[in-house]
Amino acid sequence: MTHPLIELHDVTRYYGAGDTEVRALDGVSLTIEPSEFVAIVGQSGSGKSTLMNILGCLDRPTGGSYRVRGQDVSALDPDELAAMRRQTFGFIFQRYNLLASVSASENVELPAVYAGLSLQERRDKAAELLERLGLGERIDHKPGQLSGGQQQRVAVARALVNDAEVILADEPTGALDSGSSAELLNLLESLHESGRTIILITHDLNVAQRAKRVIEIHDGKIISDSGVSPHKAEGADGYRYTRKGPSPIVQVIESVKMAFRSLRANLFRTALTLLGVVIGVAAVVAMLAIGQGSQKEVMARFESMGANLLFVRPGAPGTRMRGDAIATLTLDDARALKELDNVLAVVPSRSGSATFRIGNNDYRSSVEGVSEDWTIAQNRGLKYGSFFTAEDSERRVGVVVLGTTTAGNLFDNVEGAVGQYVFLGGAPFEVAGILEERGASSWGQDQDDVALVPITTGMMRIFGQNYLSSITIAVDDTDKIADTETEATNLLLARHGVEDFQLRNTASILESVQQTQNSFSILLGSVASISLLVGGIGVMNIMLVSVSERTREIGVRMATGARRSDILTQFVVEALVVGGLGGIAGVLIGVGVCFILMQVGMTIAITPTPAILAFASALATGLVFGLLPARKASRLDPVAALASE
Ligand code: ADP
Ligand code: MG
């Protein structure tokens, strides 16, 4: 069977309740057939707009029933209502209600976006419509660059883009001069002639005369109806609506486009609000790179030493004084340690500085007194000559072993240096050998800038001290290093009677470095999360402001067929774009800071992980803090949103 296109039965719409109740519509029954041209007239406040909002499915009646092609509208959920608006109705408002930030063409395309048309289809359709309405030259103009009449024609094109069967026009000429009004009415008339149903609301009887049927409304009641124009009336088939909207991809692409537009419109405000996110992300990226850099440096230092070493330093645990100022470790301690099981080498050491002299050449550098075990503990051989022997140490012979840098500073020919004499602190030392080259260590120290003498000779001739600044023990079997450490501790305790030394192994030193590193990371993490939190509140703030500033835009989108999920997606994507931009800016600034620090010589390890994590948390911040404003936007009532300033 066929149904009327539009069928209202005893429809009421009350606002408020109790004493303040307003009966905007009070028992309206009305049937409109396809292809009618109806004018609804009445004084201001008589309920015309309320009626139109109900007809256009922007609002629901308080009572009575409303059917579109036989479909009871009260049975539809919000998404189905959106589909109904999109497919059946095209709205023209008194104040045009175009989106100010987008072009004429994009305004016309809006309902088609929500209908899921492709970009090309949309463009073509909008261009064709605007061309037909005489706006072919104005396709890319923004609403602000168009006259009122032109803006209203853009609105007409927008109402037509989805081939809506019913055009609902609420006081469409209200803001137009008489010339533009006449043009618009001609346009509506020709649309009627091409078969569309036009429902025109006006308080102007001259305008109403143009319609084929005039319905007068007063205080929410129909007081006269010129009746269905008989010639065109024909029934419509049962209504078929689809839930189909734009695909998620189209939704997201459109939302990203809109997000950039609205950000551009509020660049400064957005930038300021984003500072929190930017600082948080930059801090994470830069500080982690610095932290990892220093950790890497320390690790490399210990790795180059080997994992089989134990270090003994003078002074009770916790002492802050410099090791070589404390007189507790002696050569006899070193000799005793050498007798322990699993000990490969023991290197007592003390360093000081001395004047090197050859002929009239003076050169001041540091000298280290060590034992003949040094090559074993350091795992380092000789380039020329040989290292001094245990016998040399015993007899306190004046011999020195040089690194290539030191040798190069003293002699023209490094190889020929072996066997030559250098004066160190006034005493002659024979160059016994030249160490094999190591180059710069990972922390930048030249490992070839060394001069080694037997510690016994050094104590007598150079340092003027009989105490050691450290003893390095190399163990044979690394698995038993803990046992050896205990034995060494017990031995030294027995010898000294008190714990006036500190014994550590490479592993425990590494551990403490890592511990420092971890507490650094925790500190960093809390700084970062606080600034992300502050940034997130900022994001929420701009999004809430954005939603209230753009309430009308949201209303327009809903009237043109946006579903709640379309609006939700739009604002969530906007928040994500805000967070993402903050993340990118933060990463760039963080990396920039790293490069500057690298230029001034700091060890920095830039790795992708912190940057990715920080960026992801910026995005997450946007998402979490954008959800509430987006939800708020999607829950707006279309009528209220459209009425907002
Ligand atoms: P018209 O469009 O004919 O000027 P309206 O439909 O806008 O009239 O309003 C009809 C009546 O309902 C008026 O008395 C108006 O004050 C009232 N009204 C409209 N919208 C609301 C609302 N949101 N809340 C309360 N009263 C309203
Ligand atoms: Mg009105």
Coordinates of C-alpha atoms in Angstrom, one line a residue, residues 97-424:
N97 CA 24.2 28.3 8.8
L98 CA 27.2 27.7 6.6
L99 CA 30.5 26.6 8.1
A100 CA 32.6 29.8 8.0
S101 CA 36.0 28.1 7.8
V102 CA 35.4 26.0 4.7
S103 CA 34.7 26.9 1.0
A104 CA 31.3 27.0 -0.7
S105 CA 32.0 23.7 -2.3
E106 CA 32.9 22.0 0.9
N107 CA 29.8 23.4 2.6
V108 CA 27.7 21.9 -0.2
E109 CA 29.6 18.6 0.1
L110 CA 29.0 18.3 3.9
P111 CA 25.8 16.2 3.7
A112 CA 27.4 14.0 1.0
V113 CA 30.3 13.3 3.4
Y114 CA 27.9 11.9 5.9
A115 CA 26.1 10.0 3.1
G116 CA 29.4 8.2 2.4
L117 CA 30.1 9.6 -1.1
S118 CA 33.6 9.5 -2.4
L119 CA 35.6 12.8 -2.6
Q120 CA 35.4 12.9 -6.3
E121 CA 31.6 12.3 -6.5
R122 CA 31.1 14.9 -3.8
R123 CA 33.2 17.5 -5.6
D124 CA 31.5 16.9 -8.9
K125 CA 28.1 17.1 -7.5
A126 CA 28.8 20.2 -5.5
A127 CA 30.4 21.9 -8.5
E128 CA 27.4 21.0 -10.7
L129 CA 24.9 22.3 -8.2
L130 CA 26.7 25.5 -7.6
E131 CA 27.1 26.0 -11.3
R132 CA 23.4 25.5 -11.8
L133 CA 22.6 28.0 -9.0
G134 CA 24.8 30.6 -10.7
L135 CA 27.8 30.2 -8.3
G136 CA 30.2 28.5 -10.7
E137 CA 32.7 31.3 -10.1
R138 CA 32.4 31.1 -6.4
I139 CA 33.1 27.5 -5.7
D140 CA 36.2 28.1 -3.6
H141 CA 35.1 31.2 -1.8
K142 CA 34.5 31.1 1.9
P143 CA 31.0 32.2 3.1
G144 CA 32.4 35.4 4.4
Q145 CA 33.4 36.4 0.8
L146 CA 29.8 35.9 -0.4
S147 CA 26.7 38.1 -0.3
G148 CA 23.7 37.0 1.8
G149 CA 21.8 35.9 -1.4
Q150 CA 24.8 33.9 -2.5
Q151 CA 25.2 32.3 0.9
Q152 CA 21.6 31.3 0.8
R153 CA 22.0 29.7 -2.6
V154 CA 25.0 27.8 -1.2
A155 CA 22.6 26.6 1.5
V156 CA 20.1 25.5 -1.2
A157 CA 22.8 23.6 -3.0
R158 CA 23.7 21.9 0.3
A159 CA 20.1 21.0 0.8
L160 CA 20.0 19.4 -2.6
V161 CA 23.3 17.5 -2.7
N162 CA 21.9 14.3 -1.3
D163 CA 18.9 14.5 -3.6
A164 CA 16.7 15.1 -0.6
E165 CA 13.0 14.7 -1.5
V166 CA 11.8 17.3 1.0
I167 CA 13.3 20.8 1.2
L168 CA 12.5 22.4 4.6
A169 CA 13.1 26.2 4.5
D170 CA 12.6 28.2 7.8
E171 CA 12.2 31.9 6.9
P172 CA 14.8 31.5 4.1
T173 CA 14.2 35.1 2.9
G174 CA 14.2 36.6 6.4
A175 CA 17.8 37.9 6.1
L176 CA 17.7 38.7 2.3
D177 CA 17.0 42.0 0.4
S178 CA 14.0 42.0 -1.9
G179 CA 16.0 41.2 -5.0
S180 CA 17.7 38.1 -3.5
S181 CA 14.4 37.1 -1.9
A182 CA 12.7 37.1 -5.3
E183 CA 15.6 35.0 -6.8
L184 CA 15.4 32.5 -4.0
L185 CA 11.6 32.1 -4.3
N186 CA 12.0 31.5 -8.1
L187 CA 14.6 28.9 -7.2
L188 CA 12.3 27.1 -4.8
E189 CA 9.5 27.3 -7.3
S190 CA 11.6 25.7 -10.0
L191 CA 12.7 23.0 -7.6
H192 CA 9.0 22.3 -6.9
E193 CA 8.4 22.1 -10.6
S194 CA 11.1 19.5 -11.0
G195 CA 9.2 17.4 -8.5
R196 CA 10.5 18.1 -5.1
T197 CA 8.4 18.7 -2.0
I198 CA 8.9 22.2 -0.6
I199 CA 7.9 23.2 2.9
L200 CA 8.4 26.9 3.4
I201 CA 8.0 28.6 6.7
T202 CA 7.4 32.3 6.8
H203 CA 5.6 35.0 8.6
D204 CA 5.4 37.0 5.4
L205 CA 2.0 36.5 3.5
N206 CA 3.5 37.8 0.2
V207 CA 6.1 35.0 0.4
A208 CA 3.4 32.5 1.3
Q209 CA 1.4 33.4 -1.8
R210 CA 4.1 31.7 -4.0
A211 CA 3.2 28.3 -2.5
K212 CA 0.4 26.0 -3.8
R213 CA -0.9 25.4 -0.4
V214 CA -0.9 27.6 2.7
I215 CA -1.3 26.4 6.2
E216 CA -1.8 28.9 8.9
I217 CA -0.7 28.2 12.5
H218 CA -1.5 30.2 15.6
D219 CA -0.5 29.4 19.2
G220 CA 0.5 25.9 18.2
K221 CA -2.7 25.0 16.4
I222 CA -3.5 24.9 12.7
I223 CA -6.2 27.5 12.1
S224 CA -6.5 27.2 8.3
D225 CA -5.3 24.9 5.5
S226 CA -6.0 25.6 1.8
G227 CA -5.8 21.9 1.3
V228 CA -3.8 19.4 -0.7
S229 CA -3.3 20.6 -4.2
P230 CA -5.0 17.8 -6.0
H231 CA -3.2 17.6 -9.4
K232 CA 0.2 16.4 -8.1
A233 CA -0.8 14.3 -5.2
E234 CA 0.4 10.8 -5.4
G235 CA 1.3 8.3 -2.6
A236 CA 4.7 7.2 -1.8
D237 CA 6.0 3.7 -1.2
G238 CA 7.0 2.5 2.2
Y239 CA 10.1 4.2 3.5
R240 CA 13.4 2.6 3.0
Y241 CA 16.2 4.1 5.0
T242 CA 19.7 2.7 5.4
R243 CA 22.0 3.0 8.4
K244 CA 24.9 3.3 6.1
G245 CA 27.1 6.3 6.7
P246 CA 30.6 7.2 5.7
S247 CA 33.3 4.5 6.1
P248 CA 35.5 4.9 9.1
I249 CA 38.4 5.9 6.8
V250 CA 36.4 8.7 5.2
Q251 CA 35.3 9.7 8.7
V252 CA 38.9 10.0 9.9
I253 CA 40.2 11.7 6.8
E254 CA 37.5 14.3 7.0
S255 CA 38.0 14.8 10.7
V256 CA 41.8 15.3 10.2
K257 CA 41.1 17.9 7.6
M258 CA 38.7 19.7 9.9
A259 CA 41.0 19.4 12.8
F260 CA 43.8 21.1 10.9
R261 CA 41.4 23.9 9.8
S262 CA 40.2 24.6 13.3
L263 CA 43.8 24.4 14.7
R264 CA 44.9 26.9 12.1
A265 CA 42.1 29.2 13.1
N266 CA 43.3 29.1 16.7
L267 CA 47.1 28.6 16.2
F268 CA 48.4 30.7 19.1
R269 CA 45.9 29.4 21.6
T270 CA 46.6 25.8 20.6
A271 CA 50.3 26.3 20.7
L272 CA 50.2 27.8 24.2
T273 CA 48.0 25.0 25.5
L274 CA 50.3 22.4 23.9
L275 CA 53.4 23.6 25.8
G276 CA 52.8 21.1 28.6
V277 CA 52.7 18.2 26.2
V278 CA 55.7 19.6 24.2
I279 CA 57.8 20.1 27.3
G280 CA 56.9 16.6 28.7
V281 CA 57.9 14.9 25.5
A282 CA 61.0 16.9 24.9
A283 CA 62.1 16.3 28.4
V284 CA 61.7 12.5 28.1
V285 CA 63.5 12.4 24.8
A286 CA 66.4 14.6 25.8
M287 CA 66.9 13.3 29.3
L288 CA 66.7 9.7 28.3
A289 CA 69.3 10.3 25.6
I290 CA 71.6 12.0 28.1
G291 CA 71.0 9.3 30.7
Q292 CA 71.7 6.5 28.2
G293 CA 74.7 8.3 26.9
S294 CA 76.3 8.5 30.3
Q295 CA 75.4 4.9 31.1
K296 CA 76.9 3.7 27.9
E297 CA 80.1 5.7 28.7
V298 CA 80.4 4.1 32.1
M299 CA 79.6 0.7 30.8
A300 CA 82.2 1.0 28.1
R301 CA 84.8 2.1 30.6
F302 CA 84.2 -1.1 32.7
E303 CA 83.9 -3.3 29.8
S304 CA 87.3 -2.2 28.5
M305 CA 88.7 -3.1 31.9
G306 CA 87.3 -6.6 31.9
A307 CA 84.9 -8.3 34.3
N308 CA 87.6 -10.1 36.2
L309 CA 88.8 -7.2 38.3
L310 CA 88.5 -6.3 42.0
F311 CA 89.4 -2.9 43.2
V312 CA 90.7 -2.0 46.6
R313 CA 90.7 1.6 47.7
P314 CA 91.9 3.1 50.9
G315 CA 89.5 4.6 53.4
A316 CA 86.6 3.2 55.3
P317 CA 83.4 2.5 53.3
G318 CA 81.5 5.8 52.8
T319 CA 84.6 7.9 53.1
R320 CA 84.4 10.9 50.7
M321 CA 88.1 11.8 50.8
R322 CA 90.2 11.2 47.8
G323 CA 91.9 7.8 47.9
D324 CA 95.5 8.9 47.5
A325 CA 95.1 11.2 50.5
I326 CA 94.4 8.3 52.8
A327 CA 97.3 6.3 54.1
T328 CA 96.0 2.8 54.7
L329 CA 97.1 0.5 51.8
T330 CA 100.7 -0.7 51.6
L331 CA 102.8 -2.7 49.2
D332 CA 102.8 -5.5 51.8
D333 CA 99.0 -5.6 51.5
A334 CA 99.5 -6.1 47.7
R335 CA 102.0 -8.8 48.2
A336 CA 99.8 -10.6 50.7
L337 CA 96.8 -10.4 48.3
K338 CA 98.9 -12.0 45.6
E339 CA 99.1 -15.2 47.7
L340 CA 95.4 -15.8 47.7
D341 CA 93.8 -18.5 45.6
N342 CA 92.4 -17.7 42.2
V343 CA 94.4 -14.5 42.0
L344 CA 96.1 -13.9 38.6
A345 CA 97.7 -10.6 39.1
V346 CA 97.8 -7.8 41.7
V347 CA 98.6 -4.3 40.7
P348 CA 99.4 -1.8 43.5
S349 CA 99.3 1.7 42.1
R350 CA 99.9 5.3 42.9
S351 CA 100.1 8.2 40.6
G352 CA 101.5 11.6 40.6
S353 CA 102.9 14.2 38.3
A354 CA 106.4 14.9 37.3
T355 CA 108.5 17.0 35.0
F356 CA 109.9 15.0 32.1
R357 CA 113.2 16.4 30.7
I358 CA 115.3 15.5 27.7
G359 CA 118.1 17.9 27.0
N360 CA 116.5 21.3 27.4
N361 CA 113.0 20.1 26.7
D362 CA 110.6 20.2 29.7
Y363 CA 107.3 18.4 29.7
R364 CA 105.0 18.0 32.7
S365 CA 102.8 14.9 32.8
S366 CA 101.4 12.3 35.1
V367 CA 103.3 9.2 36.0
E368 CA 101.8 6.1 37.4
G369 CA 103.7 3.7 39.6
V370 CA 102.5 0.1 39.0
S371 CA 103.8 -3.5 39.3
E372 CA 105.0 -5.8 36.6
D373 CA 101.5 -7.5 36.7
W374 CA 100.0 -4.4 35.0
T375 CA 100.1 -5.9 31.5
I376 CA 98.1 -8.9 32.7
A377 CA 95.5 -6.9 34.6
Q378 CA 95.1 -4.5 31.7
N379 CA 95.4 -7.1 29.1
R380 CA 97.7 -4.9 27.1
G381 CA 101.0 -5.7 25.3
L382 CA 104.0 -3.7 24.1
K383 CA 104.7 -2.3 20.8
Y384 CA 108.5 -1.9 21.2
G385 CA 110.9 -3.1 23.9
S386 CA 109.6 -4.8 27.0
F387 CA 107.8 -4.1 30.3
F388 CA 109.8 -3.8 33.5
T389 CA 110.2 -7.0 35.5
A390 CA 109.7 -8.1 39.1
E391 CA 113.4 -7.8 39.5
D392 CA 113.4 -4.2 38.3
S393 CA 110.8 -3.5 40.9
E394 CA 112.7 -5.2 43.6
R395 CA 115.9 -3.3 42.9
R396 CA 114.0 0.0 42.4
V397 CA 115.6 0.4 39.0
G398 CA 114.9 3.7 37.1
V399 CA 112.9 2.3 34.1
V400 CA 109.8 3.8 32.5
V401 CA 107.3 2.4 29.9
L402 CA 105.6 5.0 27.7
G403 CA 102.5 5.2 25.7
T404 CA 102.9 6.3 22.1
T405 CA 101.5 9.8 22.8
T406 CA 103.9 10.5 25.7
A407 CA 106.8 9.0 23.7
G408 CA 105.9 11.1 20.7
N409 CA 106.0 14.2 22.8
L410 CA 109.4 13.4 24.1
F411 CA 111.2 11.8 21.1
D412 CA 111.3 12.5 17.4
N413 CA 111.4 8.7 16.7
V414 CA 109.2 6.6 18.9
E415 CA 110.8 3.3 18.0
G416 CA 114.2 4.7 18.7
A417 CA 113.1 5.8 22.2
V418 CA 113.7 2.4 23.7
G419 CA 117.0 2.4 25.5
Q420 CA 117.1 6.2 25.8
Y421 CA 117.0 8.1 29.0
V422 CA 114.5 10.6 30.3
F423 CA 114.8 12.7 33.5
L424 CA 111.8 12.2 35.7

